[in-house]
PDB file of C-alpha atoms in Angstrom:
ATOM      1  CA  UNK A  14     -65.594  66.955 -16.749  1.00  0.00           C
ATOM      2  CA  UNK A  15     -64.383  66.594 -13.179  1.00  0.00           C
ATOM      3  CA  UNK A  16     -60.622  66.816 -13.496  1.00  0.00           C
ATOM      4  CA  UNK A  17     -60.194  64.786 -16.683  1.00  0.00           C
ATOM      5  CA  UNK A  18     -63.064  62.364 -16.033  1.00  0.00           C
ATOM      6  CA  UNK A  19     -66.136  62.798 -18.280  1.00  0.00           C
ATOM      7  CA  UNK A  20     -69.461  63.392 -16.537  1.00  0.00           C
ATOM      8  CA  UNK A  21     -71.461  62.094 -19.492  1.00  0.00           C
ATOM      9  CA  UNK A  22     -71.260  59.494 -22.226  1.00  0.00           C
ATOM     10  CA  UNK A  23     -70.021  61.389 -25.244  1.00  0.00           C
ATOM     11  CA  UNK A  24     -68.682  58.864 -27.764  1.00  0.00           C
ATOM     12  CA  UNK A  25     -70.684  59.056 -31.013  1.00  0.00           C
ATOM     13  CA  UNK A  26     -73.254  61.291 -29.298  1.00  0.00           C
ATOM     14  CA  UNK A  27     -74.638  64.601 -30.642  1.00  0.00           C
ATOM     15  CA  UNK A  28     -73.420  67.844 -29.037  1.00  0.00           C
ATOM     16  CA  UNK A  29     -75.132  68.943 -25.840  1.00  0.00           C
ATOM     17  CA  UNK A  30     -77.783  71.619 -26.174  1.00  0.00           C
ATOM     18  CA  UNK A  31     -77.564  74.915 -24.292  1.00  0.00           C
ATOM     19  CA  UNK A  32     -80.235  73.706 -21.852  1.00  0.00           C
ATOM     20  CA  UNK A  33     -78.371  70.441 -21.221  1.00  0.00           C
ATOM     21  CA  UNK A  34     -75.140  72.321 -20.528  1.00  0.00           C
ATOM     22  CA  UNK A  35     -76.890  74.722 -18.133  1.00  0.00           C
ATOM     23  CA  UNK A  36     -78.523  71.836 -16.261  1.00  0.00           C
ATOM     24  CA  UNK A  37     -75.199  70.029 -15.921  1.00  0.00           C
ATOM     25  CA  UNK A  38     -73.483  73.127 -14.580  1.00  0.00           C
ATOM     26  CA  UNK A  39     -76.240  73.668 -12.027  1.00  0.00           C
ATOM     27  CA  UNK A  40     -75.575  70.156 -10.717  1.00  0.00           C
ATOM     28  CA  UNK A  41     -71.778  70.383 -11.083  1.00  0.00           C
ATOM     29  CA  UNK A  42     -70.850  74.090 -10.892  1.00  0.00           C
ATOM     30  CA  UNK A  43     -67.124  73.320 -10.776  1.00  0.00           C
ATOM     31  CA  UNK A  44     -67.117  71.038 -13.808  1.00  0.00           C
ATOM     32  CA  UNK A  45     -64.472  71.615 -16.451  1.00  0.00           C
ATOM     33  CA  UNK A  46     -65.058  72.186 -20.161  1.00  0.00           C
ATOM     34  CA  UNK A  47     -64.023  69.644 -22.782  1.00  0.00           C
ATOM     35  CA  UNK A  48     -64.393  69.604 -26.560  1.00  0.00           C
ATOM     36  CA  UNK A  49     -64.512  66.536 -28.799  1.00  0.00           C
ATOM     37  CA  UNK A  50     -61.966  66.596 -31.590  1.00  0.00           C
ATOM     38  CA  UNK A  51     -64.554  66.215 -34.323  1.00  0.00           C
ATOM     39  CA  UNK A  52     -63.736  68.977 -36.806  1.00  0.00           C
ATOM     40  CA  UNK A  53     -60.379  69.971 -35.344  1.00  0.00           C
ATOM     41  CA  UNK A  54     -57.281  68.249 -33.980  1.00  0.00           C
ATOM     42  CA  UNK A  55     -54.732  69.183 -31.354  1.00  0.00           C
ATOM     43  CA  UNK A  56     -50.951  69.028 -31.233  1.00  0.00           C
ATOM     44  CA  UNK A  57     -50.466  68.256 -27.536  1.00  0.00           C
ATOM     45  CA  UNK A  58     -46.999  69.186 -26.253  1.00  0.00           C
ATOM     46  CA  UNK A  59     -46.062  68.085 -22.759  1.00  0.00           C
ATOM     47  CA  UNK A  60     -43.235  67.228 -20.391  1.00  0.00           C
ATOM     48  CA  UNK A  61     -43.670  63.736 -18.938  1.00  0.00           C
ATOM     49  CA  UNK A  62     -42.356  62.299 -15.711  1.00  0.00           C
ATOM     50  CA  UNK A  63     -40.519  59.612 -17.688  1.00  0.00           C
ATOM     51  CA  UNK A  64     -38.302  62.296 -19.176  1.00  0.00           C
ATOM     52  CA  UNK A  65     -40.039  62.788 -22.538  1.00  0.00           C
ATOM     53  CA  UNK A  66     -39.963  66.536 -23.237  1.00  0.00           C
ATOM     54  CA  UNK A  67     -42.288  67.564 -26.047  1.00  0.00           C
ATOM     55  CA  UNK A  68     -40.891  71.086 -26.254  1.00  0.00           C
ATOM     56  CA  UNK A  69     -37.394  69.691 -26.746  1.00  0.00           C
ATOM     57  CA  UNK A  70     -38.708  67.159 -29.278  1.00  0.00           C
ATOM     58  CA  UNK A  71     -40.315  69.890 -31.397  1.00  0.00           C
ATOM     59  CA  UNK A  72     -37.123  71.926 -31.280  1.00  0.00           C
ATOM     60  CA  UNK A  73     -35.113  68.909 -32.440  1.00  0.00           C
ATOM     61  CA  UNK A  74     -37.754  68.131 -35.088  1.00  0.00           C
ATOM     62  CA  UNK A  75     -36.735  71.538 -36.467  1.00  0.00           C
ATOM     63  CA  UNK A  76     -39.646  72.278 -38.793  1.00  0.00           C
ATOM     64  CA  UNK A  77     -41.209  75.438 -37.338  1.00  0.00           C
ATOM     65  CA  UNK A  78     -42.587  76.305 -40.778  1.00  0.00           C
ATOM     66  CA  UNK A  79     -45.047  73.389 -40.480  1.00  0.00           C
ATOM     67  CA  UNK A  80     -46.793  74.937 -37.479  1.00  0.00           C
ATOM     68  CA  UNK A  81     -48.935  77.857 -38.588  1.00  0.00           C
ATOM     69  CA  UNK A  82     -49.984  80.431 -36.012  1.00  0.00           C
ATOM     70  CA  UNK A  83     -53.297  79.267 -34.583  1.00  0.00           C
ATOM     71  CA  UNK A  84     -55.364  79.113 -31.410  1.00  0.00           C
ATOM     72  CA  UNK A  85     -53.207  77.815 -28.548  1.00  0.00           C
ATOM     73  CA  UNK A  86     -53.568  77.200 -24.849  1.00  0.00           C
ATOM     74  CA  UNK A  87     -51.383  76.418 -21.862  1.00  0.00           C
ATOM     75  CA  UNK A  88     -52.523  73.263 -20.082  1.00  0.00           C
ATOM     76  CA  UNK A  89     -52.912  72.850 -16.334  1.00  0.00           C
ATOM     77  CA  UNK A  90     -49.831  70.629 -16.348  1.00  0.00           C
ATOM     78  CA  UNK A  91     -47.649  73.267 -17.998  1.00  0.00           C
ATOM     79  CA  UNK A  92     -47.915  71.862 -21.510  1.00  0.00           C
ATOM     80  CA  UNK A  93     -49.104  73.561 -24.667  1.00  0.00           C
ATOM     81  CA  UNK A  94     -51.800  72.657 -27.185  1.00  0.00           C
ATOM     82  CA  UNK A  95     -52.123  73.912 -30.754  1.00  0.00           C
ATOM     83  CA  UNK A  96     -55.564  73.700 -32.381  1.00  0.00           C
ATOM     84  CA  UNK A  97     -55.931  73.067 -36.133  1.00  0.00           C
ATOM     85  CA  UNK A  98     -58.963  72.551 -38.374  1.00  0.00           C
ATOM     86  CA  UNK A  99     -59.355  69.193 -40.110  1.00  0.00           C
ATOM     87  CA  UNK A 100     -61.213  70.852 -42.997  1.00  0.00           C
ATOM     88  CA  UNK A 101     -61.867  67.587 -44.830  1.00  0.00           C
ATOM     89  CA  UNK A 102     -58.333  66.249 -44.392  1.00  0.00           C
ATOM     90  CA  UNK A 103     -57.768  62.819 -42.861  1.00  0.00           C
ATOM     91  CA  UNK A 104     -55.630  63.300 -39.774  1.00  0.00           C
ATOM     92  CA  UNK A 105     -54.652  60.145 -37.912  1.00  0.00           C
ATOM     93  CA  UNK A 106     -54.617  60.166 -34.136  1.00  0.00           C
ATOM     94  CA  UNK A 107     -50.984  59.603 -33.225  1.00  0.00           C
ATOM     95  CA  UNK A 108     -50.148  59.148 -29.549  1.00  0.00           C
ATOM     96  CA  UNK A 109     -46.393  59.518 -29.248  1.00  0.00           C
ATOM     97  CA  UNK A 110     -45.933  61.169 -32.649  1.00  0.00           C
ATOM     98  CA  UNK A 111     -42.781  62.620 -31.123  1.00  0.00           C
ATOM     99  CA  UNK A 112     -41.521  61.988 -27.578  1.00  0.00           C
ATOM    100  CA  UNK A 113     -43.813  64.108 -25.431  1.00  0.00           C
ATOM    101  CA  UNK A 114     -45.959  65.186 -28.405  1.00  0.00           C
ATOM    102  CA  UNK A 115     -49.350  63.589 -29.116  1.00  0.00           C
ATOM    103  CA  UNK A 116     -51.745  64.230 -31.978  1.00  0.00           C
ATOM    104  CA  UNK A 117     -55.304  64.094 -30.658  1.00  0.00           C
ATOM    105  CA  UNK A 118     -57.582  63.755 -33.649  1.00  0.00           C
ATOM    106  CA  UNK A 119     -60.045  60.889 -33.190  1.00  0.00           C
ATOM    107  CA  UNK A 120     -63.691  61.985 -33.314  1.00  0.00           C
ATOM    108  CA  UNK A 121     -64.284  60.394 -29.904  1.00  0.00           C
ATOM    109  CA  UNK A 122     -61.262  61.963 -28.258  1.00  0.00           C
ATOM    110  CA  UNK A 123     -61.528  65.184 -26.289  1.00  0.00           C
ATOM    111  CA  UNK A 124     -59.410  67.985 -24.878  1.00  0.00           C
ATOM    112  CA  UNK A 125     -60.011  69.991 -21.718  1.00  0.00           C
ATOM    113  CA  UNK A 126     -59.989  73.721 -22.454  1.00  0.00           C
ATOM    114  CA  UNK A 127     -59.610  77.039 -20.638  1.00  0.00           C
ATOM    115  CA  UNK A 128     -60.646  78.276 -18.148  1.00  0.00           C
ATOM    116  CA  UNK A 129     -60.945  74.767 -16.667  1.00  0.00           C
ATOM    117  CA  UNK A 130     -58.846  73.690 -13.694  1.00  0.00           C
ATOM    118  CA  UNK A 131     -57.171  70.436 -12.730  1.00  0.00           C
ATOM    119  CA  UNK A 132     -55.730  69.923  -9.244  1.00  0.00           C
ATOM    120  CA  UNK A 133     -55.891  73.652  -8.606  1.00  0.00           C
ATOM    121  CA  UNK A 134     -54.024  74.602 -11.777  1.00  0.00           C
ATOM    122  CA  UNK A 135     -55.735  76.371 -14.654  1.00  0.00           C
ATOM    123  CA  UNK A 136     -55.830  76.003 -18.414  1.00  0.00           C
ATOM    124  CA  UNK A 137     -55.196  79.398 -20.052  1.00  0.00           C
ATOM    125  CA  UNK A 138     -55.594  80.629 -23.624  1.00  0.00           C
ATOM    126  CA  UNK A 139     -52.278  81.901 -24.974  1.00  0.00           C
ATOM    127  CA  UNK A 140     -53.894  83.915 -27.762  1.00  0.00           C
ATOM    128  CA  UNK A 141     -57.203  84.612 -29.468  1.00  0.00           C
ATOM    129  CA  UNK A 142     -56.205  83.494 -32.947  1.00  0.00           C
ATOM    130  CA  UNK A 143     -58.756  81.642 -35.090  1.00  0.00           C
ATOM    131  CA  UNK A 144     -58.259  77.907 -35.560  1.00  0.00           C
ATOM    132  CA  UNK A 145     -56.540  77.634 -38.934  1.00  0.00           C
ATOM    133  CA  UNK A 146     -56.029  74.868 -41.470  1.00  0.00           C
ATOM    134  CA  UNK A 147     -52.633  73.188 -40.935  1.00  0.00           C
ATOM    135  CA  UNK A 148     -49.896  73.011 -43.518  1.00  0.00           C
ATOM    136  CA  UNK A 149     -50.024  70.018 -45.852  1.00  0.00           C
ATOM    137  CA  UNK A 150     -46.498  69.154 -44.712  1.00  0.00           C
ATOM    138  CA  UNK A 151     -47.667  68.815 -41.107  1.00  0.00           C
ATOM    139  CA  UNK A 152     -50.555  66.521 -42.080  1.00  0.00           C
ATOM    140  CA  UNK A 153     -48.190  64.344 -44.106  1.00  0.00           C
ATOM    141  CA  UNK A 154     -45.738  64.149 -41.212  1.00  0.00           C
ATOM    142  CA  UNK A 155     -48.485  63.217 -38.740  1.00  0.00           C
ATOM    143  CA  UNK A 156     -49.964  60.505 -40.926  1.00  0.00           C
ATOM    144  CA  UNK A 157     -46.625  58.998 -41.829  1.00  0.00           C
ATOM    145  CA  UNK A 158     -45.759  56.182 -39.484  1.00  0.00           C
ATOM    146  CA  UNK A 159     -42.479  56.933 -37.755  1.00  0.00           C
ATOM    147  CA  UNK A 160     -39.713  54.389 -38.101  1.00  0.00           C
ATOM    148  CA  UNK A 161     -37.235  54.032 -35.272  1.00  0.00           C
ATOM    149  CA  UNK A 162     -33.526  53.470 -35.802  1.00  0.00           C
ATOM    150  CA  UNK A 163     -33.337  51.673 -32.475  1.00  0.00           C
ATOM    151  CA  UNK A 164     -33.208  47.876 -32.579  1.00  0.00           C
ATOM    152  CA  UNK A 165     -33.587  46.104 -29.218  1.00  0.00           C
ATOM    153  CA  UNK A 166     -31.168  43.364 -28.286  1.00  0.00           C
ATOM    154  CA  UNK A 167     -32.371  39.984 -29.534  1.00  0.00           C
ATOM    155  CA  UNK A 168     -34.413  38.188 -26.904  1.00  0.00           C
ATOM    156  CA  UNK A 169     -36.193  34.851 -27.069  1.00  0.00           C
ATOM    157  CA  UNK A 170     -39.579  34.357 -25.440  1.00  0.00           C
ATOM    158  CA  UNK A 171     -39.751  31.867 -22.642  1.00  0.00           C
ATOM    159  CA  UNK A 172     -42.068  28.885 -22.910  1.00  0.00           C
ATOM    160  CA  UNK A 173     -44.388  30.676 -20.520  1.00  0.00           C
ATOM    161  CA  UNK A 174     -45.076  33.552 -22.927  1.00  0.00           C
ATOM    162  CA  UNK A 175     -48.574  34.570 -21.837  1.00  0.00           C
ATOM    163  CA  UNK A 176     -51.696  35.849 -23.543  1.00  0.00           C
ATOM    164  CA  UNK A 177     -51.369  39.019 -21.477  1.00  0.00           C
ATOM    165  CA  UNK A 178     -47.869  39.576 -22.861  1.00  0.00           C
ATOM    166  CA  UNK A 179     -49.228  39.170 -26.384  1.00  0.00           C
ATOM    167  CA  UNK A 180     -51.811  41.888 -25.697  1.00  0.00           C
ATOM    168  CA  UNK A 181     -49.063  44.301 -24.675  1.00  0.00           C
ATOM    169  CA  UNK A 182     -47.046  43.411 -27.764  1.00  0.00           C
ATOM    170  CA  UNK A 183     -50.013  44.088 -30.025  1.00  0.00           C
ATOM    171  CA  UNK A 184     -50.107  47.699 -28.825  1.00  0.00           C
ATOM    172  CA  UNK A 185     -46.590  48.174 -30.200  1.00  0.00           C
ATOM    173  CA  UNK A 186     -46.639  45.799 -33.172  1.00  0.00           C
ATOM    174  CA  UNK A 187     -50.117  46.544 -34.475  1.00  0.00           C
ATOM    175  CA  UNK A 188     -52.875  44.230 -35.665  1.00  0.00           C
ATOM    176  CA  UNK A 189     -50.924  42.323 -38.281  1.00  0.00           C
ATOM    177  CA  UNK A 190     -51.603  41.568 -41.927  1.00  0.00           C
ATOM    178  CA  UNK A 191     -54.550  42.995 -43.836  1.00  0.00           C
ATOM    179  CA  UNK A 192     -56.670  39.836 -43.852  1.00  0.00           C
ATOM    180  CA  UNK A 193     -56.698  39.334 -40.084  1.00  0.00           C
ATOM    181  CA  UNK A 194     -56.894  42.858 -38.684  1.00  0.00           C
ATOM    182  CA  UNK A 195     -60.556  42.755 -37.616  1.00  0.00           C
ATOM    183  CA  UNK A 196     -60.177  39.436 -35.807  1.00  0.00           C
ATOM    184  CA  UNK A 197     -56.960  40.647 -34.184  1.00  0.00           C
ATOM    185  CA  UNK A 198     -58.674  43.823 -33.003  1.00  0.00           C
ATOM    186  CA  UNK A 199     -61.650  41.877 -31.632  1.00  0.00           C
ATOM    187  CA  UNK A 200     -59.314  39.532 -29.762  1.00  0.00           C
ATOM    188  CA  UNK A 201     -57.301  42.472 -28.442  1.00  0.00           C
ATOM    189  CA  UNK A 202     -60.336  44.421 -27.205  1.00  0.00           C
ATOM    190  CA  UNK A 203     -62.006  41.324 -25.773  1.00  0.00           C
ATOM    191  CA  UNK A 204     -58.843  40.271 -23.962  1.00  0.00           C
ATOM    192  CA  UNK A 205     -58.436  43.643 -22.276  1.00  0.00           C
ATOM    193  CA  UNK A 206     -62.105  43.922 -21.284  1.00  0.00           C
ATOM    194  CA  UNK A 207     -61.990  40.386 -19.868  1.00  0.00           C
ATOM    195  CA  UNK A 208     -59.080  41.532 -17.683  1.00  0.00           C
ATOM    196  CA  UNK A 209     -61.218  44.389 -16.297  1.00  0.00           C
ATOM    197  CA  UNK A 210     -59.400  47.197 -18.091  1.00  0.00           C
ATOM    198  CA  UNK A 211     -61.729  50.219 -18.267  1.00  0.00           C
ATOM    199  CA  UNK A 212     -63.741  50.608 -21.472  1.00  0.00           C
ATOM    200  CA  UNK A 213     -62.387  54.070 -22.283  1.00  0.00           C
ATOM    201  CA  UNK A 214     -58.807  52.916 -21.702  1.00  0.00           C
ATOM    202  CA  UNK A 215     -59.397  49.852 -23.902  1.00  0.00           C
ATOM    203  CA  UNK A 216     -60.720  52.072 -26.672  1.00  0.00           C
ATOM    204  CA  UNK A 217     -57.675  54.339 -26.524  1.00  0.00           C
ATOM    205  CA  UNK A 218     -55.308  51.355 -26.544  1.00  0.00           C
ATOM    206  CA  UNK A 219     -57.185  49.941 -29.539  1.00  0.00           C
ATOM    207  CA  UNK A 220     -56.621  53.216 -31.396  1.00  0.00           C
ATOM    208  CA  UNK A 221     -52.902  53.068 -30.630  1.00  0.00           C
ATOM    209  CA  UNK A 222     -52.633  49.443 -31.777  1.00  0.00           C
ATOM    210  CA  UNK A 223     -54.507  50.281 -34.976  1.00  0.00           C
ATOM    211  CA  UNK A 224     -52.313  53.323 -35.551  1.00  0.00           C
ATOM    212  CA  UNK A 225     -49.247  51.077 -35.244  1.00  0.00           C
ATOM    213  CA  UNK A 226     -50.615  48.713 -37.895  1.00  0.00           C
ATOM    214  CA  UNK A 227     -48.975  48.950 -41.310  1.00  0.00           C
ATOM    215  CA  UNK A 228     -52.385  49.326 -42.995  1.00  0.00           C
ATOM    216  CA  UNK A 229     -54.689  50.650 -40.242  1.00  0.00           C
ATOM    217  CA  UNK A 230     -58.390  49.880 -40.207  1.00  0.00           C
ATOM    218  CA  UNK A 231     -60.782  52.766 -40.950  1.00  0.00           C
ATOM    219  CA  UNK A 232     -62.073  54.485 -37.819  1.00  0.00           C
ATOM    220  CA  UNK A 233     -65.647  53.293 -38.375  1.00  0.00           C
ATOM    221  CA  UNK A 234     -64.462  49.663 -38.414  1.00  0.00           C
ATOM    222  CA  UNK A 235     -62.498  50.168 -35.196  1.00  0.00           C
ATOM    223  CA  UNK A 236     -65.560  51.735 -33.574  1.00  0.00           C
ATOM    224  CA  UNK A 237     -67.872  48.975 -34.786  1.00  0.00           C
ATOM    225  CA  UNK A 238     -65.573  46.198 -33.562  1.00  0.00           C
ATOM    226  CA  UNK A 239     -65.042  47.900 -30.212  1.00  0.00           C
ATOM    227  CA  UNK A 240     -68.783  48.376 -29.632  1.00  0.00           C
ATOM    228  CA  UNK A 241     -69.467  44.756 -30.583  1.00  0.00           C
ATOM    229  CA  UNK A 242     -66.869  43.400 -28.155  1.00  0.00           C
ATOM    230  CA  UNK A 243     -67.993  45.757 -25.393  1.00  0.00           C
ATOM    231  CA  UNK A 244     -71.590  44.523 -25.715  1.00  0.00           C
ATOM    232  CA  UNK A 245     -70.363  40.921 -25.738  1.00  0.00           C
ATOM    233  CA  UNK A 246     -68.372  41.501 -22.543  1.00  0.00           C
ATOM    234  CA  UNK A 247     -71.358  43.174 -20.860  1.00  0.00           C
ATOM    235  CA  UNK A 248     -73.523  40.152 -21.703  1.00  0.00           C
ATOM    236  CA  UNK A 249     -70.855  37.840 -20.265  1.00  0.00           C
ATOM    237  CA  UNK A 250     -70.740  39.772 -17.006  1.00  0.00           C
ATOM    238  CA  UNK A 251     -74.530  39.871 -16.736  1.00  0.00           C
ATOM    239  CA  UNK A 252     -74.666  36.096 -17.229  1.00  0.00           C
ATOM    240  CA  UNK A 253     -72.133  35.586 -14.426  1.00  0.00           C
ATOM    241  CA  UNK A 254     -74.255  37.646 -12.061  1.00  0.00           C
TER     242      UNK A 254
END
């Protein structure tokens, strides 16, 4: 990693060997360290510029008993991350689980870890506890889709409601009914790639849209659809050139 940008392709790839890591560090001695969330997940607590305060959100959530003592680090941005083992449990990635609190759990997600630096600020371990299995109550709370009490003021779309607007709406509203989820995901991914959104960003947005679907697709189906649409877009661009 340089900052938070990966130096290698890591999605669905085997772990680097010791020799590969040493060779990378010889070429990039100031590279940061990142771990894929394959057999663990992270509760990522942060304070955002938009005002979302994860520390305040957890306090208001008021269930400290759900968070067992485990390995934790302070992030370069002043946030905090709690590491928990998956241990066979299905833990859904949930960006925005609480305001300012993300659950990073997808096998192709990653977290930067200490003693890495970002913009001159360092990640630091807060303890040396082992990574423990989370409480069943925490897993249930993470996997349960949150329902908001807020209802926006009624608003009618104009006649010029665009395809781009529909892509944004799909992030929030999900992929729709069970029978059309795969096609909706393919259309969503293809539409973003066609608009030159970066592949990694498209993948993360696809995960969010799937997570906001009433009956989300399995991760392997999301990955398969994403890879298919990415290859299709690459062929389209090659044909244009």
